[in-house]
PDB file of C-alpha atoms and ligand atoms in Angstrom:
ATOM      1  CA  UNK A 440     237.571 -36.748 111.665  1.00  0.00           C
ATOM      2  CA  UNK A 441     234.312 -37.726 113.436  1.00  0.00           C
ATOM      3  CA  UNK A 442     234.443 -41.104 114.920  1.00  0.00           C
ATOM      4  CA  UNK A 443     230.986 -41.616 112.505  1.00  0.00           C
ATOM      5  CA  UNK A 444     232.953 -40.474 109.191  1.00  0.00           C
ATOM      6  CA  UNK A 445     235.942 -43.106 110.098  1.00  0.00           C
ATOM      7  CA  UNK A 446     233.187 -45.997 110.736  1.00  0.00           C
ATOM      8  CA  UNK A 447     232.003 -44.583 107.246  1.00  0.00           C
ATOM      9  CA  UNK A 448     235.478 -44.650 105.739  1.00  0.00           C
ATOM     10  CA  UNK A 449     235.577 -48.067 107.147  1.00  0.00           C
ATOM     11  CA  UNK A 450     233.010 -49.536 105.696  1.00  0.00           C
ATOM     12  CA  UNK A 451     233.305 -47.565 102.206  1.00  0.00           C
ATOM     13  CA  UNK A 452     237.021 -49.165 102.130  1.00  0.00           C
ATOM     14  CA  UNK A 453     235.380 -52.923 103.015  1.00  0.00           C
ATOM     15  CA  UNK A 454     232.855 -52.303  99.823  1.00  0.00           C
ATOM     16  CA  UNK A 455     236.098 -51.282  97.691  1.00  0.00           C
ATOM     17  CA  UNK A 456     237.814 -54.135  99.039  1.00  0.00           C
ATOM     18  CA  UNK A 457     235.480 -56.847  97.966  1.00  0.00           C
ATOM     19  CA  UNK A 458     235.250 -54.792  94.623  1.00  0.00           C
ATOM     20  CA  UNK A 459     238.603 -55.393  93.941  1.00  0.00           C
ATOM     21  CA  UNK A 460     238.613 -59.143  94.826  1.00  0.00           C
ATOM     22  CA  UNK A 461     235.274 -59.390  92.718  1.00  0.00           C
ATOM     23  CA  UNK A 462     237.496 -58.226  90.089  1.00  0.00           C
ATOM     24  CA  UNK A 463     240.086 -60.675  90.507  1.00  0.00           C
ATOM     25  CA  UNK A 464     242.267 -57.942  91.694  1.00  0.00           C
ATOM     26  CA  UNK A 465     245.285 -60.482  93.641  1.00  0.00           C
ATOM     27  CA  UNK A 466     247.154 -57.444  94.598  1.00  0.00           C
ATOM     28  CA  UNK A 467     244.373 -55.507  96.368  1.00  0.00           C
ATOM     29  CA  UNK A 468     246.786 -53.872  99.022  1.00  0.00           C
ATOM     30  CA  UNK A 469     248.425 -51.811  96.569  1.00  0.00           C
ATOM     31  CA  UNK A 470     245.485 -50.387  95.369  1.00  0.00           C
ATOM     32  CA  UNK A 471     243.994 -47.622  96.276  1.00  0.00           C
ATOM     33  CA  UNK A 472     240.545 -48.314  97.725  1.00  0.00           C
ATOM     34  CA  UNK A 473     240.681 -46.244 100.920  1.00  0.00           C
ATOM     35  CA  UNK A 474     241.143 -43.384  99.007  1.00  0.00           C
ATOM     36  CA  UNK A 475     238.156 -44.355  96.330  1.00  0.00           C
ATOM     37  CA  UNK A 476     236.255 -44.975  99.295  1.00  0.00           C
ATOM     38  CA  UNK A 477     236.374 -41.509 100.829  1.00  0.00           C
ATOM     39  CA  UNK A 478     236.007 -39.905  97.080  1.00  0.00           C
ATOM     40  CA  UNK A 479     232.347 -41.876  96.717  1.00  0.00           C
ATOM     41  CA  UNK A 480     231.692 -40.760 100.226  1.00  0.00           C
ATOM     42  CA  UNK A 481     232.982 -37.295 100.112  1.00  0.00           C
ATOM     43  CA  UNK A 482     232.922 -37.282 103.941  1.00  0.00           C
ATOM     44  CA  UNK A 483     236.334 -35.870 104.498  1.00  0.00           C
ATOM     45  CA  UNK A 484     236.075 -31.957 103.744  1.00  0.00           C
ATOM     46  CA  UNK A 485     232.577 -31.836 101.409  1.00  0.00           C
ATOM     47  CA  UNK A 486     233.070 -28.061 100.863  1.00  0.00           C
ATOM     48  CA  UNK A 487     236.010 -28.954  98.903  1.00  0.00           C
ATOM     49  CA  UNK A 488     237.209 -31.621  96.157  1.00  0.00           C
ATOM     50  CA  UNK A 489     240.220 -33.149  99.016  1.00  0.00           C
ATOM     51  CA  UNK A 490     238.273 -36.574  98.561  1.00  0.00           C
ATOM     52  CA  UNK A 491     238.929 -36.624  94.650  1.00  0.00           C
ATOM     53  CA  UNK A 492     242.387 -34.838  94.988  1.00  0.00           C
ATOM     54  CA  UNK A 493     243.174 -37.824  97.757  1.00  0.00           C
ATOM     55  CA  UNK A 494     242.072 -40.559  94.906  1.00  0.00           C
ATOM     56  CA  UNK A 495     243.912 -39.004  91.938  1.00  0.00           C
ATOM     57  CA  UNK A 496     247.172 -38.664  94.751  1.00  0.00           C
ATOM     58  CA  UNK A 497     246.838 -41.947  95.427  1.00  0.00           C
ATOM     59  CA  UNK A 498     247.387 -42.836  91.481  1.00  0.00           C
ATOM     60  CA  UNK A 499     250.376 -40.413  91.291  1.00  0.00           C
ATOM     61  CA  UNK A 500     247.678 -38.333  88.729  1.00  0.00           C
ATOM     62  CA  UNK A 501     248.433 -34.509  90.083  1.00  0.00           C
ATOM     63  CA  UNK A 502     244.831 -33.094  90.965  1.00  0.00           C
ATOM     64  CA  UNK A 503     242.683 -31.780  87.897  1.00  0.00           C
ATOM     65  CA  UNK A 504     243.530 -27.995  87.849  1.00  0.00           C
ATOM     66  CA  UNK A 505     246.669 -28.748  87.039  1.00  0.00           C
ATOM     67  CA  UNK A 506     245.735 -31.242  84.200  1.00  0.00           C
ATOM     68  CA  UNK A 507     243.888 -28.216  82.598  1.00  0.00           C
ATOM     69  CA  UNK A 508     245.395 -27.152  79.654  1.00  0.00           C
ATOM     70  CA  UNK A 509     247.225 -24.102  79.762  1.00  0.00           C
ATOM     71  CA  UNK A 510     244.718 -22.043  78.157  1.00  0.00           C
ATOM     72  CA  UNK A 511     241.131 -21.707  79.897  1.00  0.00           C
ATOM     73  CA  UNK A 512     239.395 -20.481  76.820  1.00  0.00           C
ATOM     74  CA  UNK A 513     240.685 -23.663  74.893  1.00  0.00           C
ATOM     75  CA  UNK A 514     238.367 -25.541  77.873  1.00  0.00           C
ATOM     76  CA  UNK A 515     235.563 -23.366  76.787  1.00  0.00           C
ATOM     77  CA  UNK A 516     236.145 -24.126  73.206  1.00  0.00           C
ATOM     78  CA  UNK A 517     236.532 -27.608  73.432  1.00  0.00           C
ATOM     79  CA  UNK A 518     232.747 -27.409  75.069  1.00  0.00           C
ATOM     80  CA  UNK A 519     231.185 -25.601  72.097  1.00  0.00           C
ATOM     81  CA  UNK A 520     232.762 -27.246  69.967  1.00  0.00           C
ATOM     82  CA  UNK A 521     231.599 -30.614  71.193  1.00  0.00           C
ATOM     83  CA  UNK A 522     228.105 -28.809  71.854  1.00  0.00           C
ATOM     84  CA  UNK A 523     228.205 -27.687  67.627  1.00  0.00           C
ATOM     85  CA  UNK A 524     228.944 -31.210  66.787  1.00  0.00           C
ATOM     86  CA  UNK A 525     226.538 -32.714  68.507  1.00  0.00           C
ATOM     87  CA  UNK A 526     223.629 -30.448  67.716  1.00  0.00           C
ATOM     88  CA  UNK A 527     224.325 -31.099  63.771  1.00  0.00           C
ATOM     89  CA  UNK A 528     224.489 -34.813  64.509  1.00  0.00           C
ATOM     90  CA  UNK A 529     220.567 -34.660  66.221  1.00  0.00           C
ATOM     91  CA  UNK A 530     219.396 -34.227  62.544  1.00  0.00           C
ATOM     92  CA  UNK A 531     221.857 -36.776  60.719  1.00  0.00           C
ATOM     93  CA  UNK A 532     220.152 -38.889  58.626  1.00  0.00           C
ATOM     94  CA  UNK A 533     223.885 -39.872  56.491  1.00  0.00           C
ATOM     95  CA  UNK A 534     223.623 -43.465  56.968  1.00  0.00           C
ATOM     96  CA  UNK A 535     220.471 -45.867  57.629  1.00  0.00           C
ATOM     97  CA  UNK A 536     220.930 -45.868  61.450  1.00  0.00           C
ATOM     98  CA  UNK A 537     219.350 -42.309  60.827  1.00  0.00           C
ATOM     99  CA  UNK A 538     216.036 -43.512  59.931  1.00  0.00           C
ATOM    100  CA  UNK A 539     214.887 -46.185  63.210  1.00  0.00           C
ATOM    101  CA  UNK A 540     216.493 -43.796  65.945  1.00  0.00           C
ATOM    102  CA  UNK A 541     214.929 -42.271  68.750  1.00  0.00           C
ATOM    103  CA  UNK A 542     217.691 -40.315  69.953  1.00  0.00           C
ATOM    104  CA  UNK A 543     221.245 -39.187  68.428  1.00  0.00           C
ATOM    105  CA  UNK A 544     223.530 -40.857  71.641  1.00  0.00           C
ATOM    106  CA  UNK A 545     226.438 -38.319  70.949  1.00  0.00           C
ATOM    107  CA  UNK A 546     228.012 -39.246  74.198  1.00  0.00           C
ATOM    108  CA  UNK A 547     228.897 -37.363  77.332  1.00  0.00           C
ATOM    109  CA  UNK A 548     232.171 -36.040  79.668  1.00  0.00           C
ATOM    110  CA  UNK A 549     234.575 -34.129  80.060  1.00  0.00           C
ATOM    111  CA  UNK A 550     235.235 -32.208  77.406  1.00  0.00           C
ATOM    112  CA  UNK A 551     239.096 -32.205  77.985  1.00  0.00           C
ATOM    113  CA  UNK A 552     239.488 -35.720  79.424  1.00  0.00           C
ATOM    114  CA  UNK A 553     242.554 -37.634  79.761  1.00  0.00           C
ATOM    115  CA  UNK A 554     240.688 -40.744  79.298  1.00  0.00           C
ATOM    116  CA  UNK A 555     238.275 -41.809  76.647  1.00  0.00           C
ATOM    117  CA  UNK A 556     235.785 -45.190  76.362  1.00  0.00           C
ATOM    118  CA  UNK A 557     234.754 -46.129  72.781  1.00  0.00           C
ATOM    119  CA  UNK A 558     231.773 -48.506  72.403  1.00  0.00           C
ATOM    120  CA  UNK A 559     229.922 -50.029  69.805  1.00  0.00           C
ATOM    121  CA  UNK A 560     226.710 -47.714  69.588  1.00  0.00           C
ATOM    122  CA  UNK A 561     223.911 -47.281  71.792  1.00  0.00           C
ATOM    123  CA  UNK A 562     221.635 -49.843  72.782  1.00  0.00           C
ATOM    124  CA  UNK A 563     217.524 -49.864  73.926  1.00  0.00           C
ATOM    125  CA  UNK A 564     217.986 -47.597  77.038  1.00  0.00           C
ATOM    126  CA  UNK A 565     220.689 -45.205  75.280  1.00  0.00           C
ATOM    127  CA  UNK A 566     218.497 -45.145  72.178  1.00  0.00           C
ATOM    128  CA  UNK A 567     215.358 -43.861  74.846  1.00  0.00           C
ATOM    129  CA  UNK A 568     217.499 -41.749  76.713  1.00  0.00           C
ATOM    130  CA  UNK A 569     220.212 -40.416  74.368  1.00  0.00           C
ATOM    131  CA  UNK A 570     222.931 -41.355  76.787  1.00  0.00           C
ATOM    132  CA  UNK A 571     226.019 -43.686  76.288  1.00  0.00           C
ATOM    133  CA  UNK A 572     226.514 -46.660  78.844  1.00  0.00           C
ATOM    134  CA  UNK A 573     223.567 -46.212  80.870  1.00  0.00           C
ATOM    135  CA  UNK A 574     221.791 -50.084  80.854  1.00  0.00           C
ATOM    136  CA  UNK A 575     223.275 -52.730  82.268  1.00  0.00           C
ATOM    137  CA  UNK A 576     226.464 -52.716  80.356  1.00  0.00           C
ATOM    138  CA  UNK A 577     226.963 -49.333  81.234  1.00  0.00           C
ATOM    139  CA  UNK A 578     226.192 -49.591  84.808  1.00  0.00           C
ATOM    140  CA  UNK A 579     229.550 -51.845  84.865  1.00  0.00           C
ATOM    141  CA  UNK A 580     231.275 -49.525  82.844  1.00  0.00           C
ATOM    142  CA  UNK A 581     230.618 -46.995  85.318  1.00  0.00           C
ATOM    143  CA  UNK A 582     231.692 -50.080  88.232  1.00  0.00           C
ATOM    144  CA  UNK A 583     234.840 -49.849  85.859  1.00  0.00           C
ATOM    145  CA  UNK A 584     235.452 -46.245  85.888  1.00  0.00           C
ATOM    146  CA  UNK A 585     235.107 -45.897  89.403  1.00  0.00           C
ATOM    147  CA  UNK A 586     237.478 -48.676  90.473  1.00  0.00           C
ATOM    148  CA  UNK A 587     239.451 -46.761  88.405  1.00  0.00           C
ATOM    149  CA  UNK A 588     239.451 -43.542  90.477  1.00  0.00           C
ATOM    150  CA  UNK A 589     237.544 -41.667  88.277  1.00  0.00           C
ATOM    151  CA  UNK A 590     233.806 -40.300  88.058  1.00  0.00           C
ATOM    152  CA  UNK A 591     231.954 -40.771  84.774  1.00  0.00           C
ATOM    153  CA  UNK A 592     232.180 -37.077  84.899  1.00  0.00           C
ATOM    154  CA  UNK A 593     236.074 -37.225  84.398  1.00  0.00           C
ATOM    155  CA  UNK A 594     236.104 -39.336  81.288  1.00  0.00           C
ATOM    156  CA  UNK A 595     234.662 -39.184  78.327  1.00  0.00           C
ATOM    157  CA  UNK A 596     232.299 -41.697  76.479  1.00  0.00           C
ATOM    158  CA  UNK A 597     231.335 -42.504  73.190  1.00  0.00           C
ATOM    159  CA  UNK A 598     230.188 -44.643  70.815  1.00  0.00           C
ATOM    160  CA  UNK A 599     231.811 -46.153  67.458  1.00  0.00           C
ATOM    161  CA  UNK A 600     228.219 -45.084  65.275  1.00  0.00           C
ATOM    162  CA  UNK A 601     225.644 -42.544  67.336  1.00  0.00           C
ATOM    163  CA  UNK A 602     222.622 -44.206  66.647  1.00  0.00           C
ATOM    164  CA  UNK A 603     220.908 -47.463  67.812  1.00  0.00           C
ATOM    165  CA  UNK A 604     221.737 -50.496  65.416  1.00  0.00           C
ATOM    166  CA  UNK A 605     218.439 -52.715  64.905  1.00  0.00           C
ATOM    167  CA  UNK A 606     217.427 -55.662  63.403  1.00  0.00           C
ATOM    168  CA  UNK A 607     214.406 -54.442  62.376  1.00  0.00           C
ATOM    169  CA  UNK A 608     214.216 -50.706  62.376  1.00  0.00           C
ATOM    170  CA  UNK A 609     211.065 -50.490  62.592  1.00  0.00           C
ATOM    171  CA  UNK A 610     210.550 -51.311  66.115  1.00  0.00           C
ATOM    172  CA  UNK A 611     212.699 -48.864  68.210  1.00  0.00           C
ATOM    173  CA  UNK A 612     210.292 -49.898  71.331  1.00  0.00           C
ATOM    174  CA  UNK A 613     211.453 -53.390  70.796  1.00  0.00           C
ATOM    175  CA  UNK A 614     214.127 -54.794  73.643  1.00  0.00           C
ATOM    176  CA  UNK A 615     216.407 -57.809  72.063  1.00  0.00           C
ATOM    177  CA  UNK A 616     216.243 -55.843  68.934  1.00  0.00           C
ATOM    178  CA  UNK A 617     220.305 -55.077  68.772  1.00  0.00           C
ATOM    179  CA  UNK A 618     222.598 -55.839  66.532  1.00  0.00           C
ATOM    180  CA  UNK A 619     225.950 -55.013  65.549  1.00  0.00           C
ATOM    181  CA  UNK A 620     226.354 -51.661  63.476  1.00  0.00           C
ATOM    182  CA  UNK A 621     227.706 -53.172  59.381  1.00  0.00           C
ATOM    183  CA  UNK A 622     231.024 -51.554  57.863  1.00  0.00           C
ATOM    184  CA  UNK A 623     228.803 -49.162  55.897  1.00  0.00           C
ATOM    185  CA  UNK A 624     227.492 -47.434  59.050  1.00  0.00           C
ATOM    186  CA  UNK A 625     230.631 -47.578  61.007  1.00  0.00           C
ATOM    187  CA  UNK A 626     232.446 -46.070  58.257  1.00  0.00           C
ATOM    188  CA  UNK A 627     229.748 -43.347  57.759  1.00  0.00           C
ATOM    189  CA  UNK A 628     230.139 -42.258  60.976  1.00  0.00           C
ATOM    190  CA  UNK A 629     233.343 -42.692  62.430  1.00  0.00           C
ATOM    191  CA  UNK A 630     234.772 -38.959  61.231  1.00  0.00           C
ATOM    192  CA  UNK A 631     232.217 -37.914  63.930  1.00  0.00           C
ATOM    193  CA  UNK A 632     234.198 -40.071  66.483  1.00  0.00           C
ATOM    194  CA  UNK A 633     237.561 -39.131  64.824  1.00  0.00           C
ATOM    195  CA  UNK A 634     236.370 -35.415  65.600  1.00  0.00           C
ATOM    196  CA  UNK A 635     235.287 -36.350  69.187  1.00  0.00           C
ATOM    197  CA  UNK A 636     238.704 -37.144  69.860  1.00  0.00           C
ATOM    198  CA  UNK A 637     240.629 -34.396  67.904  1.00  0.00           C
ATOM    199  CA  UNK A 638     238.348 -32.044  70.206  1.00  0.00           C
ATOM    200  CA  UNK A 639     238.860 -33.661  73.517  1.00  0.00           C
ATOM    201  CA  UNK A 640     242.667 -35.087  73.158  1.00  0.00           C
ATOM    202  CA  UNK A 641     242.208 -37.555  75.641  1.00  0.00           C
ATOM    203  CA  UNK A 642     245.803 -39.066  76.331  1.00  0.00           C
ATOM    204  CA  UNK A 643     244.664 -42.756  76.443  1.00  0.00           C
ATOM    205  CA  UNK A 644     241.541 -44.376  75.083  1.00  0.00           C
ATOM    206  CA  UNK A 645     239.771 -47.475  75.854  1.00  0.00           C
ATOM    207  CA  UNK A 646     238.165 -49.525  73.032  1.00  0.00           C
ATOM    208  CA  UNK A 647     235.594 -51.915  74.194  1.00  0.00           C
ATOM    209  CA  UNK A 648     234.873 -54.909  72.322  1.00  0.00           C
ATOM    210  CA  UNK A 649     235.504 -56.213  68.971  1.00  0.00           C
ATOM    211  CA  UNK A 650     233.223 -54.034  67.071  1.00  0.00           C
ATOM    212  CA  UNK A 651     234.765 -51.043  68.429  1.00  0.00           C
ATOM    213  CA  UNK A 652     238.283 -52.779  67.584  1.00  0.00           C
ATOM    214  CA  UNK A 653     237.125 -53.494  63.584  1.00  0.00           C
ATOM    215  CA  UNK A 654     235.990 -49.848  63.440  1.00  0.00           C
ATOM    216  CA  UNK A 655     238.712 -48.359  64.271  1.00  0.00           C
ATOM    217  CA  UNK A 656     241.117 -50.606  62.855  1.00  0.00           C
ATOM    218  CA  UNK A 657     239.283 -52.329  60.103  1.00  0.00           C
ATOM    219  CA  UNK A 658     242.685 -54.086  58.931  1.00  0.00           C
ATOM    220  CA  UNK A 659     243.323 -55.921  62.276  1.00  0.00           C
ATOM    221  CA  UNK A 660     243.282 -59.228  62.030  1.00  0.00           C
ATOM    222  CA  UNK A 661     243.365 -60.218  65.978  1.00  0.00           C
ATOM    223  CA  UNK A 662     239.994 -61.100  67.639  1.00  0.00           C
ATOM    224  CA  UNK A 663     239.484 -58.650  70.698  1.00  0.00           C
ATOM    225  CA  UNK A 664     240.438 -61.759  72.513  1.00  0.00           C
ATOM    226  CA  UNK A 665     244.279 -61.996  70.763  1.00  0.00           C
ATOM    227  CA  UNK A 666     243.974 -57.957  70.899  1.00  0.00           C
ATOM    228  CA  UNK A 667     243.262 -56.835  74.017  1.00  0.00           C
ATOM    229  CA  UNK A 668     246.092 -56.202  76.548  1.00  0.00           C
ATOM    230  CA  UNK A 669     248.528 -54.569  74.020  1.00  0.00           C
ATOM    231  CA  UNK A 670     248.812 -50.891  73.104  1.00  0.00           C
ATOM    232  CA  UNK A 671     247.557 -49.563  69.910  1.00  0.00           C
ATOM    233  CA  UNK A 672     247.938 -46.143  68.792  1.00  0.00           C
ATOM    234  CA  UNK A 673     244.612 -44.224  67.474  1.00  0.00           C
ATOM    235  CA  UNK A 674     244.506 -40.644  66.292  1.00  0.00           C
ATOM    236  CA  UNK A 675     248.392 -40.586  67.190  1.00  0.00           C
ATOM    237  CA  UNK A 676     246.447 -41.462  70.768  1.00  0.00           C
ATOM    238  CA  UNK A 677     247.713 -44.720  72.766  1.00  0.00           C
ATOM    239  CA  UNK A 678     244.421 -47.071  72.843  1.00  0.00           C
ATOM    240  CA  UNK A 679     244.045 -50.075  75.404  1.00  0.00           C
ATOM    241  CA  UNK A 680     241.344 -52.800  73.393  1.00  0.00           C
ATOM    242  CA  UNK A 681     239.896 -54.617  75.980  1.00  0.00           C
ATOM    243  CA  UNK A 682     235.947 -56.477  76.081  1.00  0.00           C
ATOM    244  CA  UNK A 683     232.896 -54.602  76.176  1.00  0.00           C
ATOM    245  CA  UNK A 684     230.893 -55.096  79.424  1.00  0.00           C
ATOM    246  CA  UNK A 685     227.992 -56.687  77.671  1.00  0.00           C
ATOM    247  CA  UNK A 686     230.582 -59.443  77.218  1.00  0.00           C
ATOM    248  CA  UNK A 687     231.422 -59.403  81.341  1.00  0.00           C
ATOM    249  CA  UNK A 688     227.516 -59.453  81.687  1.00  0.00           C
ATOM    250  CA  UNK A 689     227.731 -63.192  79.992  1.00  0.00           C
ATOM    251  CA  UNK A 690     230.880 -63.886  80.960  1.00  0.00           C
ATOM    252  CA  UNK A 691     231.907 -62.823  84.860  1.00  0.00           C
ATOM    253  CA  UNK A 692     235.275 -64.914  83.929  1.00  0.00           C
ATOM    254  CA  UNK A 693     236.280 -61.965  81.747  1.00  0.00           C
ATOM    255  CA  UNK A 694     236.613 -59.323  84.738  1.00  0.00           C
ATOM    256  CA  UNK A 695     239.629 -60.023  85.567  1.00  0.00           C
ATOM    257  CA  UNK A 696     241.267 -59.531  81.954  1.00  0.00           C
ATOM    258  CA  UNK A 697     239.265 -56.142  82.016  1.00  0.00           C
ATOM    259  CA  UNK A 698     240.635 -55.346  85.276  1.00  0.00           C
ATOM    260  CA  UNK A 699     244.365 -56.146  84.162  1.00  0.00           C
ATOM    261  CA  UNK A 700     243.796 -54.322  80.844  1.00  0.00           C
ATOM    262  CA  UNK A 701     242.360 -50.723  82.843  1.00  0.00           C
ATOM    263  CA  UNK A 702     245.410 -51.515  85.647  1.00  0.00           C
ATOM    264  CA  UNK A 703     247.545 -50.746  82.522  1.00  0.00           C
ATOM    265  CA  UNK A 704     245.916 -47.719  81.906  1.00  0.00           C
ATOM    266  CA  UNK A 705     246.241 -46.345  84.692  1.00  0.00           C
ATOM    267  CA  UNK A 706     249.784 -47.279  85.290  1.00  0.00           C
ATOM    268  CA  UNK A 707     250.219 -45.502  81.509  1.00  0.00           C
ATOM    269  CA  UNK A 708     248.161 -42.360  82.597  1.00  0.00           C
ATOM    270  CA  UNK A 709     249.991 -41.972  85.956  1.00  0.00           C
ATOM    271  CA  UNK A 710     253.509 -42.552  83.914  1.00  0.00           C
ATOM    272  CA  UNK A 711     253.029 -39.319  81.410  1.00  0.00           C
ATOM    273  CA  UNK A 712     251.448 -37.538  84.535  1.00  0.00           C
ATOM    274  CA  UNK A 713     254.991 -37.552  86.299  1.00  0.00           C
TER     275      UNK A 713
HETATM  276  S1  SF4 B2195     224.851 -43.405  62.965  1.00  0.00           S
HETATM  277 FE1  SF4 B2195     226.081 -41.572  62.632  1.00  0.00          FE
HETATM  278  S2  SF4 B2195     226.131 -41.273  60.408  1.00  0.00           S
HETATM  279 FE2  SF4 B2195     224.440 -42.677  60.885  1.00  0.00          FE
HETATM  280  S3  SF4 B2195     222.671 -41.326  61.059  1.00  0.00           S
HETATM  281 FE3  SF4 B2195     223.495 -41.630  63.119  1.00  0.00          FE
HETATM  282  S4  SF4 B2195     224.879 -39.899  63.441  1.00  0.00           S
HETATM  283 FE4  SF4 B2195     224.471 -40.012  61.233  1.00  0.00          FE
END
């Protein structure tokens, strides 16, 4: 290694480091930010994927090849299958979240990801874009993912109902206009999530926030607060509830519950990967 890639390493690792503390990470020397560092720098071998293998070696995950399932055109058919479903869902009109949309937010990843992230539904920016997790809130999702030692790219993301929730409908160029999405448009749409995750078969999911909890478990009686931290089952798929980011956003003091909660995940994905 160049003496400028290690003074890059170095100071990738630093940024990690004060990630993890920001995070209220108290064990921060068993984590492994050296290796998360050279993955977002991609400055050891850039003709190859060592910086990502290093990452995933580092959590005990073996590299992704051999996390393919066994048969390639499975892969290819999880793609169009997620491709099918989301072109019929561009002209859904099933529930009233149909009518004040800009965009169908199907969500995005990859399409045979081990780990999934289930929101609430799409907000001003996703709504304009017809991306998941790409304001504020999702910028820290993606701060989550990545301390993690995953891309975006790895996971998958989606949302509890596709289309923007409004107060007033009307006014899709409004900000402040969210709201949460009612039991009648959750349950209109959630057999479109349900059939996100039969398709992708993630092996742990992440549900973030209460709304996402009710949804998917509209007989849970917990608060996300009383929730969160414990393992739920989804789909037959374990599921981590923790808070939505919007909720770290307001309150920082909440990071380090997050942190614990996605710690638990990983320590669950690296224990079926052995
Ligand atoms: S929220 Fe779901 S069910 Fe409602 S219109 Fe959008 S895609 Fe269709």
């Amino acid at each position: 290694m160049k003496q400028s890639q290690f003074l890059e390493l170095l100071r990738l690792t630093k940024i990690s480091l004060s990630e993890y503390i920001n995070w209220g990470e108290e064990e921060v020397f068993k984590m492994p930010f050296a290796a998360i560092a050279a993955k977002r720098a991609d400055i050891l071998k850039p003709e190859t994927d060592i910086a990502a293998e290093n990452c995933l070696a580092a959590k005990n995950i073996p590299p992704k090849e051999l996390r393919q399932k066994e048969n390639p055109a499975e892969n290819l058919n999880q793609e169009k299958q997620l491709e099918d479903l989301k072109n019929k869902l561009n002209s859904c009109r099933e529930c009233p979240l149909g009518a004040g949309r800009l965009n169908c937010v199907f969500g995005e990843g990859n399409p045979n990801a081990d780990l999934m992230f289930i929101g609430e539904g799409p907000g001003f920016d996703e709504d304009h874009s017809g991306l998941p997790f790409i304001g504020k809130a999702g910028q820290l999702l993606t701060k989550i993912i990545e301390a993690m030692g995953f891309s975006r790219a790895e996971v998958y993301i989606a949302n509890i109902v596709k289309c923007h929730p409004m107060k007033e409908p009307s006014q899709p160029e409004s900000r402040g206009n969210d709201r949460p999405p009612s039991e009648l448009e959750i349950e209109t749409c959630k057999k479109y999530l349900d059939m996100q995750i039969d398709i992708v078969k993630p092996k742990a999911i992440a549900a973030l926030g209460a709304s996402a909890l009710k949804g998917l478990f509209p007989k849970e009686e917990k608060t996300i607060s009383q929730a969160r931290g414990a393992w739920l089952k989804y789909r037959g798929v374990a599921l981590m509830p923790t808070y939505h980011p919007a909720a770290l956003l307001r309150n920082p003091e909440l990071k380090k519950p997050v942190w614990q909660d996605m710690k638990a995940v990983i320590k669950f994905l690296q224990g079926i990967a052995k």
